[in-house]
N, CA, C and O atoms as a DFTB+ gen file, in Angstrom:
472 C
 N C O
     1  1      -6.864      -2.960      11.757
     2  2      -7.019      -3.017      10.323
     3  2      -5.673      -3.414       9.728
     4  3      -4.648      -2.838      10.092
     5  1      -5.659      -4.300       8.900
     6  2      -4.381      -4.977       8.006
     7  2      -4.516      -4.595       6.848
     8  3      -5.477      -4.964       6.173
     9  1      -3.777      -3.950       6.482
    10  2      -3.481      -3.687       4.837
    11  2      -1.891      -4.011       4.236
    12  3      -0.781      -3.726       4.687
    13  1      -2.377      -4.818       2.873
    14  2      -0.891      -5.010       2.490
    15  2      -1.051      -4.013       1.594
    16  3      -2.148      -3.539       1.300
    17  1       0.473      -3.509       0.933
    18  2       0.661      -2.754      -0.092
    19  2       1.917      -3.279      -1.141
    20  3       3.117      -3.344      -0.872
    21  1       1.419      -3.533      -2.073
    22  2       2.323      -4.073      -3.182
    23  2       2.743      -3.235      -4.546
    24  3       1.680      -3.064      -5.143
    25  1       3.583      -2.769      -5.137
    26  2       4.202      -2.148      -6.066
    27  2       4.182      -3.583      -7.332
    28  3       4.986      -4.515      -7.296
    29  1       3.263      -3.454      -8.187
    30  2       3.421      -4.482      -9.188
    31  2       4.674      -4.834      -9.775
    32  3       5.447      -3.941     -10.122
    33  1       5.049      -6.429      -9.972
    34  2       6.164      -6.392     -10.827
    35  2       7.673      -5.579     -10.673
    36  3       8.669      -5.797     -11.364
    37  1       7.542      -4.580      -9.563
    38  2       8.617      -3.653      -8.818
    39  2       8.890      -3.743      -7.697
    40  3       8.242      -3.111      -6.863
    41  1      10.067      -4.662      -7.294
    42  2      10.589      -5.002      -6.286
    43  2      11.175      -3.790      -5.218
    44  3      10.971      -3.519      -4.035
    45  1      11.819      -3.355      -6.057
    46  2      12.467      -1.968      -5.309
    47  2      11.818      -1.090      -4.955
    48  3      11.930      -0.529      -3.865
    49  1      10.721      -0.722      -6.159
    50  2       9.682       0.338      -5.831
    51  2       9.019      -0.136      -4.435
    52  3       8.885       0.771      -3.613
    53  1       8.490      -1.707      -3.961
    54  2       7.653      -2.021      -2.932
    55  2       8.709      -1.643      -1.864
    56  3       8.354      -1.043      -0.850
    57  1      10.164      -2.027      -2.103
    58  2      10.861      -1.736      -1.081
    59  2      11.480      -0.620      -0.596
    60  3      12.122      -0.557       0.452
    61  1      11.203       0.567      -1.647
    62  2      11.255       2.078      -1.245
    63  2      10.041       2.783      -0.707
    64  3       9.857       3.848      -0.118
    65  1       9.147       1.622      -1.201
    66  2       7.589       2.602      -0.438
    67  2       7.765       2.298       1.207
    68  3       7.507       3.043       2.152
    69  1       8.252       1.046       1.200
    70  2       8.331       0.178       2.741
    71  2       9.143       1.328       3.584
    72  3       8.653       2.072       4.434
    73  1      10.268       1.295       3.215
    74  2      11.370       2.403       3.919
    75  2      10.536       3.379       3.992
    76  3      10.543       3.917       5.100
    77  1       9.730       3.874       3.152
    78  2       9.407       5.606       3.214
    79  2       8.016       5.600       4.273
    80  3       7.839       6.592       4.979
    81  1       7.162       4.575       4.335
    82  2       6.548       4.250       5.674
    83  2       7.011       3.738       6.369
    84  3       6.047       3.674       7.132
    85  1       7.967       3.088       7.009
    86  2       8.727       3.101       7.944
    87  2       9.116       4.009       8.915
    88  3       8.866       4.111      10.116
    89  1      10.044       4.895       7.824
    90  2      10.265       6.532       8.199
    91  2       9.081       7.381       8.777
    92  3       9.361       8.275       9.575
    93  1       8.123       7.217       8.518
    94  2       6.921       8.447       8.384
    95  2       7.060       8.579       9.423
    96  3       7.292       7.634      10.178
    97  1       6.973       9.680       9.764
    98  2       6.496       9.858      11.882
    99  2       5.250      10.101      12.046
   100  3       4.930      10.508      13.163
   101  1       4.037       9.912      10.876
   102  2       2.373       9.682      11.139
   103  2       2.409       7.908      11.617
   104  3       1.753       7.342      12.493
   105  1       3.368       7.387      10.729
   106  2       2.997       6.112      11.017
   107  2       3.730       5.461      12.497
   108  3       3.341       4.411      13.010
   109  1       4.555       6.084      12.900
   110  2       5.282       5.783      14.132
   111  2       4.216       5.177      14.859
   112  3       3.230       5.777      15.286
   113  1       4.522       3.639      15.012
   114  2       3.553       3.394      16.335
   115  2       3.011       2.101      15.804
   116  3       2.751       1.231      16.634
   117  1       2.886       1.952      15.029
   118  2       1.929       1.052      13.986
   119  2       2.969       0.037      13.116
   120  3       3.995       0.517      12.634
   121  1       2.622      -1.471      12.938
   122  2       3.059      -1.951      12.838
   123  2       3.509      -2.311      10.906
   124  3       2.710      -3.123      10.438
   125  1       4.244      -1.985      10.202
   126  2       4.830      -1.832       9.047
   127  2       5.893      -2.644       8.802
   128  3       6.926      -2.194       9.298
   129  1       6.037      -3.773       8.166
   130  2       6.476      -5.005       7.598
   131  2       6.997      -5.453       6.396
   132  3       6.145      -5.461       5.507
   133  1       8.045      -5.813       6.069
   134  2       7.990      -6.484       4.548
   135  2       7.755      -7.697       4.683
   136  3       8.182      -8.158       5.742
   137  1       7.166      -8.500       3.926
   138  2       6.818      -9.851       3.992
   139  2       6.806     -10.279       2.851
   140  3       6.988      -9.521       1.898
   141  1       6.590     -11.576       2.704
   142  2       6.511     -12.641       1.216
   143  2       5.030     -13.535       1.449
   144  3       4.318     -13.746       2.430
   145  1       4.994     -13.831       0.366
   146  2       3.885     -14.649      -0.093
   147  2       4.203     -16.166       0.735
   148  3       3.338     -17.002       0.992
   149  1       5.346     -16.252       0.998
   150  2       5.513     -17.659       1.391
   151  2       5.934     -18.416       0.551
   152  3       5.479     -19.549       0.707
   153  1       6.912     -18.267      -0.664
   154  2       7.358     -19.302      -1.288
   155  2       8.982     -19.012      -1.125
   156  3       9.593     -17.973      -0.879
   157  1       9.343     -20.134      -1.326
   158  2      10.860     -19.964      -0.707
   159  2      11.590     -19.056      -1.719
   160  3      11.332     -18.902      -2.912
   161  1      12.596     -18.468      -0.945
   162  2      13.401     -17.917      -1.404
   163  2      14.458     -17.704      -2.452
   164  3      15.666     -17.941      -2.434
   165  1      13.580     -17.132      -3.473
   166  2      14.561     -17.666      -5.125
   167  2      13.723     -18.839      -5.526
   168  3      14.120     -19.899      -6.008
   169  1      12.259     -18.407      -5.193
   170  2      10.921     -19.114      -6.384
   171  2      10.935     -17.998      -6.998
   172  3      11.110     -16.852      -6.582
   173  1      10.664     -18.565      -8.406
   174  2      10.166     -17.890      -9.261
   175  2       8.655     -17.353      -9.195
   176  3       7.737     -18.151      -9.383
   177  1       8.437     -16.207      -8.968
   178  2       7.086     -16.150      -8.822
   179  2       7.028     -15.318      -7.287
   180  3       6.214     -14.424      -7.053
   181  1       7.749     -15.660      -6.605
   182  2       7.436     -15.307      -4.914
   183  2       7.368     -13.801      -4.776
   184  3       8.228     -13.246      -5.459
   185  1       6.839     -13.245      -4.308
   186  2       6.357     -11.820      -3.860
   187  2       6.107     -11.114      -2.277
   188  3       5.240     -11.281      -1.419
   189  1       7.402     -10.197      -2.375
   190  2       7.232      -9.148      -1.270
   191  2       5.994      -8.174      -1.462
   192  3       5.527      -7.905      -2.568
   193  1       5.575      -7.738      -0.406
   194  2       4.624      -6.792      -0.016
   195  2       4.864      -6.348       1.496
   196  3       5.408      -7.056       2.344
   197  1       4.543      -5.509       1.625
   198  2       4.325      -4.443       2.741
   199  2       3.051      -4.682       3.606
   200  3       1.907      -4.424       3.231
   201  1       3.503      -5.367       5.171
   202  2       2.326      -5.551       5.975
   203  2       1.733      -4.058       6.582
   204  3       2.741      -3.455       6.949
   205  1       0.761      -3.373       6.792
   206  2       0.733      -2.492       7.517
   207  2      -0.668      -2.571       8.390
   208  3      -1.791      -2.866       7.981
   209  1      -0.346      -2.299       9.400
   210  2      -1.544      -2.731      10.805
   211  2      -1.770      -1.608      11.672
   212  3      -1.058      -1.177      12.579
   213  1      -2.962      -1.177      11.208
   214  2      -3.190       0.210      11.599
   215  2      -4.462       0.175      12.380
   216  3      -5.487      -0.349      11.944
   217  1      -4.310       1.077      14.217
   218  2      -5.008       0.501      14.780
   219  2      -6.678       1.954      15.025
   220  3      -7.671       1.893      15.751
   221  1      -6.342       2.736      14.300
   222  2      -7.274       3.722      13.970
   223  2      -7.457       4.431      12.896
   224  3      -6.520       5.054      12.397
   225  1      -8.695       4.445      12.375
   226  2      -9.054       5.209      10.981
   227  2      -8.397       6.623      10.496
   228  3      -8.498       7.075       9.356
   229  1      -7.832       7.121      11.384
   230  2      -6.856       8.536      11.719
   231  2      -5.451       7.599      10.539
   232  3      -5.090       8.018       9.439
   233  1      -5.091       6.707      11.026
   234  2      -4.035       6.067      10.778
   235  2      -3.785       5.412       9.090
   236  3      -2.787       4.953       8.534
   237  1      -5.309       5.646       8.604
   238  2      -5.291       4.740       7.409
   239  2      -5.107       6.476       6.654
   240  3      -4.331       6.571       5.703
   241  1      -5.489       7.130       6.906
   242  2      -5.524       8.558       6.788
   243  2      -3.846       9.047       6.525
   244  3      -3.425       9.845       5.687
   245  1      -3.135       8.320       7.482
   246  2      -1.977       9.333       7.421
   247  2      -1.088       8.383       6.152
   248  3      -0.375       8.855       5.266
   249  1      -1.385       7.004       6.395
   250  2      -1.389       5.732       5.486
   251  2      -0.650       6.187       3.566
   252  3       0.408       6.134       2.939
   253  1      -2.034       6.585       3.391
   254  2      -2.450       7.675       2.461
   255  2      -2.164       8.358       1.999
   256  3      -2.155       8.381       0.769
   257  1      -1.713       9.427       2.851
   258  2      -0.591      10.612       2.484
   259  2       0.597      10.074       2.699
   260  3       1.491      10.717       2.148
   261  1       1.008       9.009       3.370
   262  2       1.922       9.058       3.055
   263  2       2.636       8.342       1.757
   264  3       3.778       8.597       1.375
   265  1       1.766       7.428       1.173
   266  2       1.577       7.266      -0.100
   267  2       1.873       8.073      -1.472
   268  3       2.486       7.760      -2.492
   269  1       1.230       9.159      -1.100
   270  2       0.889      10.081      -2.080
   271  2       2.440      10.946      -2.079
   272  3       2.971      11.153      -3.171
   273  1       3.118      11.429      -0.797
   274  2       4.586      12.072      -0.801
   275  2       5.458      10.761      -1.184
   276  3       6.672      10.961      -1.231
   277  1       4.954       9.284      -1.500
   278  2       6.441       8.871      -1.678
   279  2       6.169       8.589      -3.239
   280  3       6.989       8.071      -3.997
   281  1       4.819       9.038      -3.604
   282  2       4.568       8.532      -5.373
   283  2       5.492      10.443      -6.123
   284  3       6.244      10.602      -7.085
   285  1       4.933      11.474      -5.117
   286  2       5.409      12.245      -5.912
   287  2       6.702      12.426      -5.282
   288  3       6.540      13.435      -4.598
   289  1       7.569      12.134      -5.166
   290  2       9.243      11.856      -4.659
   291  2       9.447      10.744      -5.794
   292  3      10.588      10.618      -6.237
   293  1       8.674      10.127      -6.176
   294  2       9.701       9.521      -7.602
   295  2       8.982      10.330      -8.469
   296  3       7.956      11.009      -8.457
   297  1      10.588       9.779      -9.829
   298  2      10.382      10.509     -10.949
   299  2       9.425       9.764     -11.651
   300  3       8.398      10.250     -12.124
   301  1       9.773       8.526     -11.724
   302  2       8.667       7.477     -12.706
   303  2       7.349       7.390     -12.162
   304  3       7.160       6.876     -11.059
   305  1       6.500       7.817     -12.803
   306  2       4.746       7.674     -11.788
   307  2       4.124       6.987     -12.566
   308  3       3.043       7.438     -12.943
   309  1       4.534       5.780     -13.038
   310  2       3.707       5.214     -13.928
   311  2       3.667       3.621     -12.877
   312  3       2.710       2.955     -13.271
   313  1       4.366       2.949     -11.801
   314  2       4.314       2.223     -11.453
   315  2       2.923       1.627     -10.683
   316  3       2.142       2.488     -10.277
   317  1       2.626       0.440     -10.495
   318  2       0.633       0.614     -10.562
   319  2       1.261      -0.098      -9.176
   320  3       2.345      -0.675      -9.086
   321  1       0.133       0.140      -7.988
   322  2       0.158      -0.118      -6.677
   323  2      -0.578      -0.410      -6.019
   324  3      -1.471       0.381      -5.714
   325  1      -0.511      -2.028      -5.370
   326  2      -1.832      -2.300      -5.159
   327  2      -2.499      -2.665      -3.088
   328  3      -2.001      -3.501      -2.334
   329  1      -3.254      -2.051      -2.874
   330  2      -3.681      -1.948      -1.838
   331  2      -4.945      -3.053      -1.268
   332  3      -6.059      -2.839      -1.745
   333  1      -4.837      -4.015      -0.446
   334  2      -5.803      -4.869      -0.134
   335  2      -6.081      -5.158       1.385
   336  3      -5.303      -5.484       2.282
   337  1      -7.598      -4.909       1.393
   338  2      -8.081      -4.951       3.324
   339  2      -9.012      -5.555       3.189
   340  3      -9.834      -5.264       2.321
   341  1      -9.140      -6.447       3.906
   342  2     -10.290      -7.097       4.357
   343  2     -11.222      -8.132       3.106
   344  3     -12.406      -8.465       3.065
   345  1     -10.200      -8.378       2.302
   346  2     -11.148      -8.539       0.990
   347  2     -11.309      -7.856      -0.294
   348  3     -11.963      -8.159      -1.292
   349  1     -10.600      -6.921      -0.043
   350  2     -11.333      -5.699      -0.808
   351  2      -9.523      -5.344      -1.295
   352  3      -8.552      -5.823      -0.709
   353  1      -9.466      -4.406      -2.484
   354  2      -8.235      -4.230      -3.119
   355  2      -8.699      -3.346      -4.208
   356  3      -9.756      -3.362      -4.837
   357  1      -7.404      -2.370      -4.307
   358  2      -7.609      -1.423      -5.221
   359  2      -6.632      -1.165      -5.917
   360  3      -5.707      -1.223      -5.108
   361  1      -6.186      -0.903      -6.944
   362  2      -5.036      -0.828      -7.635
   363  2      -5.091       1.076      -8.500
   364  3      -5.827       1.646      -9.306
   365  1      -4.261       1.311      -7.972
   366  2      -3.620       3.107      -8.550
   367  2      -2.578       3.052      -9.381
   368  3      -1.892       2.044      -9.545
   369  1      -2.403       4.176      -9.966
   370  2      -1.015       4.674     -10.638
   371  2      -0.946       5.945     -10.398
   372  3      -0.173       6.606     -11.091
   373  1      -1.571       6.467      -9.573
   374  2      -0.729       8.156      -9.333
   375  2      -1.231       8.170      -8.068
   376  3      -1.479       7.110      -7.493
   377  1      -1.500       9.728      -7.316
   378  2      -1.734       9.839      -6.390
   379  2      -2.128      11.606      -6.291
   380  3      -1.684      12.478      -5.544
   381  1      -3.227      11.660      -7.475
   382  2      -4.150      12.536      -7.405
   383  2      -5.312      12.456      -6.444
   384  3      -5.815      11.503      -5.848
   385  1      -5.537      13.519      -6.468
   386  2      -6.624      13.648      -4.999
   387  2      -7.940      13.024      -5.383
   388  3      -8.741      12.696      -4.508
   389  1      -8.171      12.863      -6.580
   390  2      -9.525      11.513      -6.663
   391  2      -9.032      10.013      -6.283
   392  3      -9.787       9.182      -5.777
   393  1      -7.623       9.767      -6.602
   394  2      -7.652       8.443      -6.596
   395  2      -7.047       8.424      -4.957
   396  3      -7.475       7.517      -4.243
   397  1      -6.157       9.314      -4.416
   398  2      -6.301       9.096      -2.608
   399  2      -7.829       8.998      -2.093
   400  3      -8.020       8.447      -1.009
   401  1      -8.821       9.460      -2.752
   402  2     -10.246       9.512      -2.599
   403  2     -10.839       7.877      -2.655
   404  3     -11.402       7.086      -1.899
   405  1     -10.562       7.903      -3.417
   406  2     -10.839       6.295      -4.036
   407  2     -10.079       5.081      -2.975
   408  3     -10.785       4.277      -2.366
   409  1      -8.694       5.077      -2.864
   410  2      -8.595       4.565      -1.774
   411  2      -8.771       4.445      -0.590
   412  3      -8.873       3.341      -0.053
   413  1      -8.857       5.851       0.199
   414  2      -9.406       5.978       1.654
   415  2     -11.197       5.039       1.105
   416  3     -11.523       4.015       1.705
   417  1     -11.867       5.468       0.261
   418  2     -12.855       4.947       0.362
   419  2     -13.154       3.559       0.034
   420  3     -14.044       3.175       0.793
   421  1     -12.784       2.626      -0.787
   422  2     -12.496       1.393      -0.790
   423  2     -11.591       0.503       0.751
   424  3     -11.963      -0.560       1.248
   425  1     -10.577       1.210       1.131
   426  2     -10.304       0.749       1.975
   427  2     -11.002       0.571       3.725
   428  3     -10.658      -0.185       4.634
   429  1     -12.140       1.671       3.655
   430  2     -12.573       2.021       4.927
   431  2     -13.927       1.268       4.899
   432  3     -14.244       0.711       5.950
   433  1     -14.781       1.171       3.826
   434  2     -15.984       0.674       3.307
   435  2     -15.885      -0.760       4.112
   436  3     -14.978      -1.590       4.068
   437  1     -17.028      -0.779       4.809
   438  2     -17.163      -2.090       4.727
   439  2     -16.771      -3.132       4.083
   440  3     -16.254      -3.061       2.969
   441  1     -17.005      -4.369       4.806
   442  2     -16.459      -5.629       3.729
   443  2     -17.097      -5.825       2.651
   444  3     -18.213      -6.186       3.022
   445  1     -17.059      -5.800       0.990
   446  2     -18.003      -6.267      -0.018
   447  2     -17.165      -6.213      -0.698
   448  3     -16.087      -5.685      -0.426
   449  1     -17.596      -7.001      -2.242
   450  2     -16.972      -6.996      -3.437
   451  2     -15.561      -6.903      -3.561
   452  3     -15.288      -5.956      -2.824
   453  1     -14.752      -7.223      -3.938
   454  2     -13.561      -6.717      -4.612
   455  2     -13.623      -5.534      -5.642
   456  3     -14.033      -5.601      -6.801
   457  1     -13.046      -4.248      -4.866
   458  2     -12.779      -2.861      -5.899
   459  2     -11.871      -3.080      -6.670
   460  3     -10.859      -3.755      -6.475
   461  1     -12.273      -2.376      -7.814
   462  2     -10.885      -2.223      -8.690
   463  2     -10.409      -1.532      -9.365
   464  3     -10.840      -1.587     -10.516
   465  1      -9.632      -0.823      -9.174
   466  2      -9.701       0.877      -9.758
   467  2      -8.256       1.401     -10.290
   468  3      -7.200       1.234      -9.678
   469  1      -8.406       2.096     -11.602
   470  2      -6.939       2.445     -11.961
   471  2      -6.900       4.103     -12.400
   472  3      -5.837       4.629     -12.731
């Protein structure tokens, strides 16, 4: 399973979530990435995101939480964050236990529709 994870418009924020899954020792094992959209370097427009390649549903699980400890470790919780698998994408701003709900379940669901949730 491939999921990117992107911090809207917040460069640093995508690149402190990256470090803080990096770190995780749920995610140890599993492959966690920064990457770009593919436009060169110093386009206007070009965008980092976070590859993450997770090879069991246990894993999208720990994914998740670990999400949720690096939203409440910042002070600002207003930054919106967006999660996309298979087609499918969901966009948060906190990391209350409906909306970790909401993502484990959009993300695990079969392939359909584009979710979209704030």
């Amino acid at each position: 399973m491939r999921i990117s994870v992107v911090a809207a418009e917040d460069e640093q924020a995508t690149l402190g979530m990256y470090r803080w899954f990096r770190d995780d020792e749920n995610l140890a094992g599993h492959a966690v990435e920064m990457r770009d959209d593919g436009r060169p370097t110093g386009t206007m427009g070009a965008i980092e995101f976070i590859d993450v390649v997770l090879t069991h549903g246990t894993a999208l699980a720990n994914l998740v939480i670990a999400y949720a400890t690096w939203r409440q470790s910042r002070d600002d919780d207003t930054t919106e964050v967006t999660f996309t698998c298979d087609g499918r994408s969901i966009t948060v701003k906190d990391a209350s236990p409906e909306t970790i709900d909401r993502i484990v379940a959009a993300l695990s669901s079969p392939a359909s529709p584009e979710v979209e949730g704030r």
